[in-house]
XYZ file of C-alpha atoms in Angstrom:
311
model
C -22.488 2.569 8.111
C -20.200 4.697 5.983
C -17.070 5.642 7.116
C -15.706 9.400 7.984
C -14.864 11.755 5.225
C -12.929 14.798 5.431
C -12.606 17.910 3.113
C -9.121 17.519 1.203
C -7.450 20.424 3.219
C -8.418 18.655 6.227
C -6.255 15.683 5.194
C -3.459 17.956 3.762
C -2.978 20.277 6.552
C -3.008 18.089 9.306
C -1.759 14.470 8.472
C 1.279 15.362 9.848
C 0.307 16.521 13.218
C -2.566 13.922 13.251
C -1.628 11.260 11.538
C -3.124 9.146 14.411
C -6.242 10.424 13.939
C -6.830 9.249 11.027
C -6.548 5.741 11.956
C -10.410 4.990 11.678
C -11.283 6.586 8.889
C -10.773 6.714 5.419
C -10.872 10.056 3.088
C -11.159 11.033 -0.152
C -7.725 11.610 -1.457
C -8.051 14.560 -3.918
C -4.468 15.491 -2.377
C -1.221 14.128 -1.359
C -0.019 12.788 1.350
C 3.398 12.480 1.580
C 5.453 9.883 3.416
C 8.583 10.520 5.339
C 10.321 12.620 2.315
C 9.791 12.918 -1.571
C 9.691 10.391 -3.405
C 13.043 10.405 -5.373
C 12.962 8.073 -8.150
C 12.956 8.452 -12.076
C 9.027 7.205 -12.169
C 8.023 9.384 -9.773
C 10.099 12.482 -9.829
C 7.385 14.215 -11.734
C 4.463 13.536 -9.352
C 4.679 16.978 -7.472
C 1.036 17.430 -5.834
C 0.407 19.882 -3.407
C -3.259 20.987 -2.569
C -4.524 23.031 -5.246
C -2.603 21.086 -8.563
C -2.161 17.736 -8.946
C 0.365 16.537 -11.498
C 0.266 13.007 -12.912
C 3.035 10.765 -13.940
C 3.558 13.390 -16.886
C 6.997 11.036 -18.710
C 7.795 8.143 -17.399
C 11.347 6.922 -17.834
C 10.887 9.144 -21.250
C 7.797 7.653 -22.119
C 4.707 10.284 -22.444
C 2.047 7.954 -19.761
C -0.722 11.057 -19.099
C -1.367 14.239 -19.439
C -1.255 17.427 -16.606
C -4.556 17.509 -14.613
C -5.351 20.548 -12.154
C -7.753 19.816 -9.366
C -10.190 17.611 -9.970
C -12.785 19.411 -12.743
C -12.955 17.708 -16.388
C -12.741 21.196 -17.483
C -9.126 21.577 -17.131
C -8.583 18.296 -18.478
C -8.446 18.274 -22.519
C -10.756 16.385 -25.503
C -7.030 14.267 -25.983
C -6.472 13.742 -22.368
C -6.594 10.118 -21.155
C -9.216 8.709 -19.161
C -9.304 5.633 -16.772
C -10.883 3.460 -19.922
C -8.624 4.133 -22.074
C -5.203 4.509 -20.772
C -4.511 1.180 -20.692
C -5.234 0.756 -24.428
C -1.964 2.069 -24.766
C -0.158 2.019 -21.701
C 2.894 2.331 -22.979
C 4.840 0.435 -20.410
C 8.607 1.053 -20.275
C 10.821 -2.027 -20.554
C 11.549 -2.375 -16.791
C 9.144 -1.682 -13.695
C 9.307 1.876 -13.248
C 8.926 2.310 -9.727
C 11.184 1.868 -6.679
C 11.202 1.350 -3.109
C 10.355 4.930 -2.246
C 6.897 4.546 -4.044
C 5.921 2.116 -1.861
C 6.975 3.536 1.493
C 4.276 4.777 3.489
C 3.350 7.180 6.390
C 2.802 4.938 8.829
C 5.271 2.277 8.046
C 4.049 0.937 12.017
C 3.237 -2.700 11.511
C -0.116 -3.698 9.765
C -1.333 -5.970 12.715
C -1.361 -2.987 14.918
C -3.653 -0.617 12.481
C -6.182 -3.349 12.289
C -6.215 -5.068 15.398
C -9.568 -3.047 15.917
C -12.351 -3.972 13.790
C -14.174 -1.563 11.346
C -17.528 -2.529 11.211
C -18.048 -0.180 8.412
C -18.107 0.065 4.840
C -15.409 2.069 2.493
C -16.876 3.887 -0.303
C -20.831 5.118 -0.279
C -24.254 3.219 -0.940
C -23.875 4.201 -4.514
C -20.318 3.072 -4.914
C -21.488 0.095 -3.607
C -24.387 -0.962 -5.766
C -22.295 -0.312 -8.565
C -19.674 -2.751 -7.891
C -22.671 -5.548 -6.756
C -23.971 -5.102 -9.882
C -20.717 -5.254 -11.866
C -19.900 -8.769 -9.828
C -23.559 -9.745 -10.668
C -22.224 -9.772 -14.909
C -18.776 -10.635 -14.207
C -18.737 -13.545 -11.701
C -19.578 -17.522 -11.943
C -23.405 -17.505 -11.456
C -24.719 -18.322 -7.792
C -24.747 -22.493 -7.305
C -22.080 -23.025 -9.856
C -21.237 -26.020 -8.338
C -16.911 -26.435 -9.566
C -16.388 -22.485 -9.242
C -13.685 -21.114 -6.290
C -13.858 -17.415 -5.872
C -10.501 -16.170 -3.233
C -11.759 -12.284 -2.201
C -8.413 -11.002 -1.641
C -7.942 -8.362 1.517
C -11.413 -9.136 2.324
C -13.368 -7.982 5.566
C -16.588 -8.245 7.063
C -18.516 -7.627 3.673
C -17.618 -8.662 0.022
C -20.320 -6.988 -1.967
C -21.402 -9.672 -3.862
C -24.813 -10.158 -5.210
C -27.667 -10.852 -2.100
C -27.885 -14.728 -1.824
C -24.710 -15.197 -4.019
C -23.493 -18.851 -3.347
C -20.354 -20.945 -4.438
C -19.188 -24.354 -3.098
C -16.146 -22.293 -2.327
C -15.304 -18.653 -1.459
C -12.107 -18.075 0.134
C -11.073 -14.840 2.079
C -7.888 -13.553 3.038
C -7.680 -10.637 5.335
C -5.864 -8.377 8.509
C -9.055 -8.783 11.018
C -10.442 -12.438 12.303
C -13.340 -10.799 13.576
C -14.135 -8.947 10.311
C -13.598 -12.281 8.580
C -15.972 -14.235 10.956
C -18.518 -11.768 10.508
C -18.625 -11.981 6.382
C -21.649 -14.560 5.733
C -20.219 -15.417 2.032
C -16.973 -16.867 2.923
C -17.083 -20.825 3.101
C -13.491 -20.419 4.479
C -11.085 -17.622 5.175
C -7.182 -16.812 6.606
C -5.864 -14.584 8.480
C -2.879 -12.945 6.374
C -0.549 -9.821 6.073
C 0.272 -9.778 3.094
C 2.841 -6.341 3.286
C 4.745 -8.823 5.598
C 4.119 -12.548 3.918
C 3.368 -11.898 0.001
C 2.210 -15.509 -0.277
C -1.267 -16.175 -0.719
C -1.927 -20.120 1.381
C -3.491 -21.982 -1.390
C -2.378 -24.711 -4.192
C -1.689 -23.679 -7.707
C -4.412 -23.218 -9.857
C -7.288 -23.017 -7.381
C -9.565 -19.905 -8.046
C -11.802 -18.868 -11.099
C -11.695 -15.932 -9.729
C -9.842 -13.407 -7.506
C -11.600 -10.036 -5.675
C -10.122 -7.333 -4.488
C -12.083 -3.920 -3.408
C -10.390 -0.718 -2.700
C -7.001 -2.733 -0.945
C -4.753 -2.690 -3.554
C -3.514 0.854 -2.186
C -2.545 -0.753 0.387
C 0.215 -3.345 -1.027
C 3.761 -2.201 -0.533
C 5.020 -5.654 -2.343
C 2.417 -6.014 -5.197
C 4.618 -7.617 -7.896
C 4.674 -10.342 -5.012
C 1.451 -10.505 -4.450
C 0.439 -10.156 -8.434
C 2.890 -13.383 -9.209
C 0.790 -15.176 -5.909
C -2.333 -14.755 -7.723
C -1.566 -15.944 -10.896
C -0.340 -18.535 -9.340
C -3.211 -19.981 -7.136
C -5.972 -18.571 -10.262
C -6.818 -21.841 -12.597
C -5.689 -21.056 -16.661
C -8.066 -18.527 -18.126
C -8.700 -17.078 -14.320
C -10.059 -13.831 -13.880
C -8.572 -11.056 -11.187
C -10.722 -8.100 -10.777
C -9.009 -5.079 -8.773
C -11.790 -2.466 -7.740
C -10.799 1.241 -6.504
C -11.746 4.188 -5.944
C -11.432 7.812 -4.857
C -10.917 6.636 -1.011
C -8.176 5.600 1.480
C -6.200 5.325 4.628
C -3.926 7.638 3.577
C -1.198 7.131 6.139
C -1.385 3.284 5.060
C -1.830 3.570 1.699
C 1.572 3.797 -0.505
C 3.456 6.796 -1.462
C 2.492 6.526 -5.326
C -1.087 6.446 -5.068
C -1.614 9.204 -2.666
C 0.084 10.946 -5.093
C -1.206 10.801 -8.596
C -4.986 9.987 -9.772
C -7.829 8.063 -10.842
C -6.315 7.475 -14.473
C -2.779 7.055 -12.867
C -4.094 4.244 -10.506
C -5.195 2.243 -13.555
C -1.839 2.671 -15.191
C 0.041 1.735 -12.034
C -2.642 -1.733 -11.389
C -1.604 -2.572 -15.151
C 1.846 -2.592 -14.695
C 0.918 -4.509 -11.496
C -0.053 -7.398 -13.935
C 2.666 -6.555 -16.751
C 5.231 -6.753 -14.499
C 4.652 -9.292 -12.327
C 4.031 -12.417 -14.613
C 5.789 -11.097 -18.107
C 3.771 -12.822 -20.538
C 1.472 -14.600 -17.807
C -1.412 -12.298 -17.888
C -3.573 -10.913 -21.160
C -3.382 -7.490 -21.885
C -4.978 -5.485 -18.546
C -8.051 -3.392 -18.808
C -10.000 -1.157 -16.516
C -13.561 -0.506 -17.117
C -15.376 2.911 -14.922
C -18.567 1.020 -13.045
C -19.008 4.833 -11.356
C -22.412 5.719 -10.364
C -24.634 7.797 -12.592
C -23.726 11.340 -12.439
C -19.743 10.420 -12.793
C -17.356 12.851 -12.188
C -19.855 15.453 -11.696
C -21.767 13.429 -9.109
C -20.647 13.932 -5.365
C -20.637 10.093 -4.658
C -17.147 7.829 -4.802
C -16.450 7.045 -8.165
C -15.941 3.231 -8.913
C -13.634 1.622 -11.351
C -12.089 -2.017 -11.727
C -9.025 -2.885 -13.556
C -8.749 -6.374 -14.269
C -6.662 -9.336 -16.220
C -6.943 -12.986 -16.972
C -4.255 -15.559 -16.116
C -3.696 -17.169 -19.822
C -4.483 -20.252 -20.338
């Protein structure tokens, strides 16, 4: 069962006045939502959405990171502009992290436990999204039965999308709902963890081949925390694999992302892994796994950005 959607002035409008609402359900976010204030500081001064133009993270600390997008048609996008493939070939990351508390301040800044306390027996992003992502983890992952391979999915729930029958001696979860958890039939093991309030991820160094994460890392209001966690519990030459899409909580998801765009929130999950581990982590890529159809299609788009702890 797919979760509700709601037309982007829907979500504008109203969040506001019914913020509450929103609470079991998770929208497209062609829009911004914007917590308690504007967001003030020299990354994100130029991220001025409203409902009809979006503007991306235009200079960043004077470094040119994207180009102005209107709406959401390639038209009005140029042949030079960016996309989320390539931005990261040249990210051009400025010499500190550029963003500061205000970025990650959200909405509803009312404690995690409480939001989830009530299992969602659904599923985030649509049938398509879906398959796209199984089959990306079906090229990507240790194959089913490999007997010394750990996967950890990170913010994981009742369903991991991994391939049908897919089988490792261990797969970790780590997640806000034990009855979500319970319910997931691929975890061998699993703990119960906010990670907005305790950034540290309960496993030994250099445990996990691999690390999961799908359409959470919105979500993280202390990322460079949790990025330095999993390099830490991922084994030399580990592989973390960030999914997102087009789709959120938007009072719960941070004040950056539900303001900028696909190609911006592949820029901000690289300097996620630049930041947190200087040196620690290859170069960070993100790939578009989107359904056929992409941008043009009406399903969820799907995209993974994604580094390896070196070795």
């Amino acid at each position: 069962m797919l979760s509700a959607r709601a037309p982007c002035s829907q979500v504008c409008g109203g969040l506001r006045q019914a913020s509450r609402n929103f609470s079991n359900a998770r929208y497209r976010h062609h829009c911004t939502a914007l917590p308690k204030g504007s967001i003030r500081s020299a990354a994100a001064r130029h991220v001025v959405g409203h409902h009809n133009r979006r503007v991306t993270l235009t200079t960043l600390l004077g470094s040119t990171v994207l180009a102005m997008g209107f709406g959401t048609s390639a038209m009005a996008a140029s042949a030079t502009s960016p996309t989320v493939e390539t931005i990261l070939q040249n990210p051009n990351f400025p010499e500190t992290f550029p963003f500061g508390p205000e970025e990650f301040q959200r909405y509803d800044e009312t404690p995690d436990t409480s939001f989830y306390s009530q299992p969602r027996f659904v599923t985030h992003i649509d049938d398509g999204a879906i398959a796209a992502l199984t089959k990306y983890y079906s090229q990507v992952l240790p194959p089913s039965g490999t007997e010394d391979a750990a996967i950890l999915d990170m913010c994981s729930s009742w369903v991991s999308h991994y391939p049908k029958g897919y089988k490792l001696a261990r797969i970790a979860g780590t997640g806000m709902s034990e009855a979500e958890l319970e319910r997931n039939p691929v975890l061998t093991d699993f703990t119960v963890r906010d990670l907005n309030k305790e950034p540290k991820l309960p496993y030994e160094d250099n445990t996990f081949d691999v690390i999961t994460n799908v359409v959470s890392v919105d979500y993280l209001n202390r990322p460079l925390e949790i990025f330095q966690e999993m390099h830490r519990v991922l084994k030399p030459g580990g592989l973390a694999l960030m999914s997102f899409s087009n789709r959120c909580f938007p009072t719960k998801a941070i004040a950056v992302w539900t303001q900028t765009g696909d190609v911006d929130h592949a820029w901000i999950i690289g300097s996620y892994f630049h930041y947190s581990v200087p040196g620690g982590w290859t170069a960070p890529q993100a790939k578009d796994i989107s359904p056929a159809g992409g941008i043009f299609s009406r399903g969820d788009p799907m995209y993974v950005a994604y580094a390896h702890k070196k070795a």
